[in-house]
Coordinates of C-alpha atoms in Angstrom, one line a residue:
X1 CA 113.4 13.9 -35.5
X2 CA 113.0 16.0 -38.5
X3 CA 116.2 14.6 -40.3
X4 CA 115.0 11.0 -39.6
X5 CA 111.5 11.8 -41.1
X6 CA 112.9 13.5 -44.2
X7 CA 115.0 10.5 -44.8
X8 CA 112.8 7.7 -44.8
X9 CA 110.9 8.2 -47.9
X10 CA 114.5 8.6 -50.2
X11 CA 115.9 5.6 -48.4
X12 CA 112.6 3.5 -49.5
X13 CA 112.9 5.0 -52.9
X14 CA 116.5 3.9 -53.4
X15 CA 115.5 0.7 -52.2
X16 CA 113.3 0.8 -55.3
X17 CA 115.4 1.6 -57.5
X18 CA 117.6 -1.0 -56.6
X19 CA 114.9 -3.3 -57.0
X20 CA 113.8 -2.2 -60.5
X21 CA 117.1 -2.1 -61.6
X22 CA 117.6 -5.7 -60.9
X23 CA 114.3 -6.9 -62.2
X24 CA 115.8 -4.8 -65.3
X25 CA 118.8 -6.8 -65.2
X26 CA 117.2 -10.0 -64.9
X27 CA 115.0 -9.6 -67.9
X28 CA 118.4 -8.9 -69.9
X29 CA 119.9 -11.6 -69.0
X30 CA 116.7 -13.8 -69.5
X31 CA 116.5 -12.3 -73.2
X32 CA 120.3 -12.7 -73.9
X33 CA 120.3 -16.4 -72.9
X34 CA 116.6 -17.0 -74.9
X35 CA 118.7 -15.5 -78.1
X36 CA 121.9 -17.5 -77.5
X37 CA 119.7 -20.7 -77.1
X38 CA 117.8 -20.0 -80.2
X39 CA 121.0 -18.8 -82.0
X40 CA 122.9 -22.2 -80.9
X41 CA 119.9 -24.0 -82.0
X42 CA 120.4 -22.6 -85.6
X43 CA 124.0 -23.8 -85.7
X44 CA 123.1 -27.5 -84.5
X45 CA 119.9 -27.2 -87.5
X46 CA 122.9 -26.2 -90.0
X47 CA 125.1 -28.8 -88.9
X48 CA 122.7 -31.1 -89.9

């Protein structure tokens, strides 16, 4: 009973973690593709 109590709260924090690490990788990929686009944009306004 006390084993099961004591790990309840680090299995919810890891389940954070894993959450905010995610989020994190979202917003890197978000911000990668928003520079590519812009970057790809430049190329088609030099082609021009």
């Amino acid at each position: 009973m006390l084993r099961r109590r004591f790990l309840k709260p680090a299995k919810k924090k890891f389940f954070h973690q894993q959450q905010a690490r995610a989020l994190r990788l979202k917003h890197l990929k978000q911000r990668k593709a928003k520079l590519f686009a812009r970057h790809a944009l430049q190329f088609v306004v030099q082609d021009i």
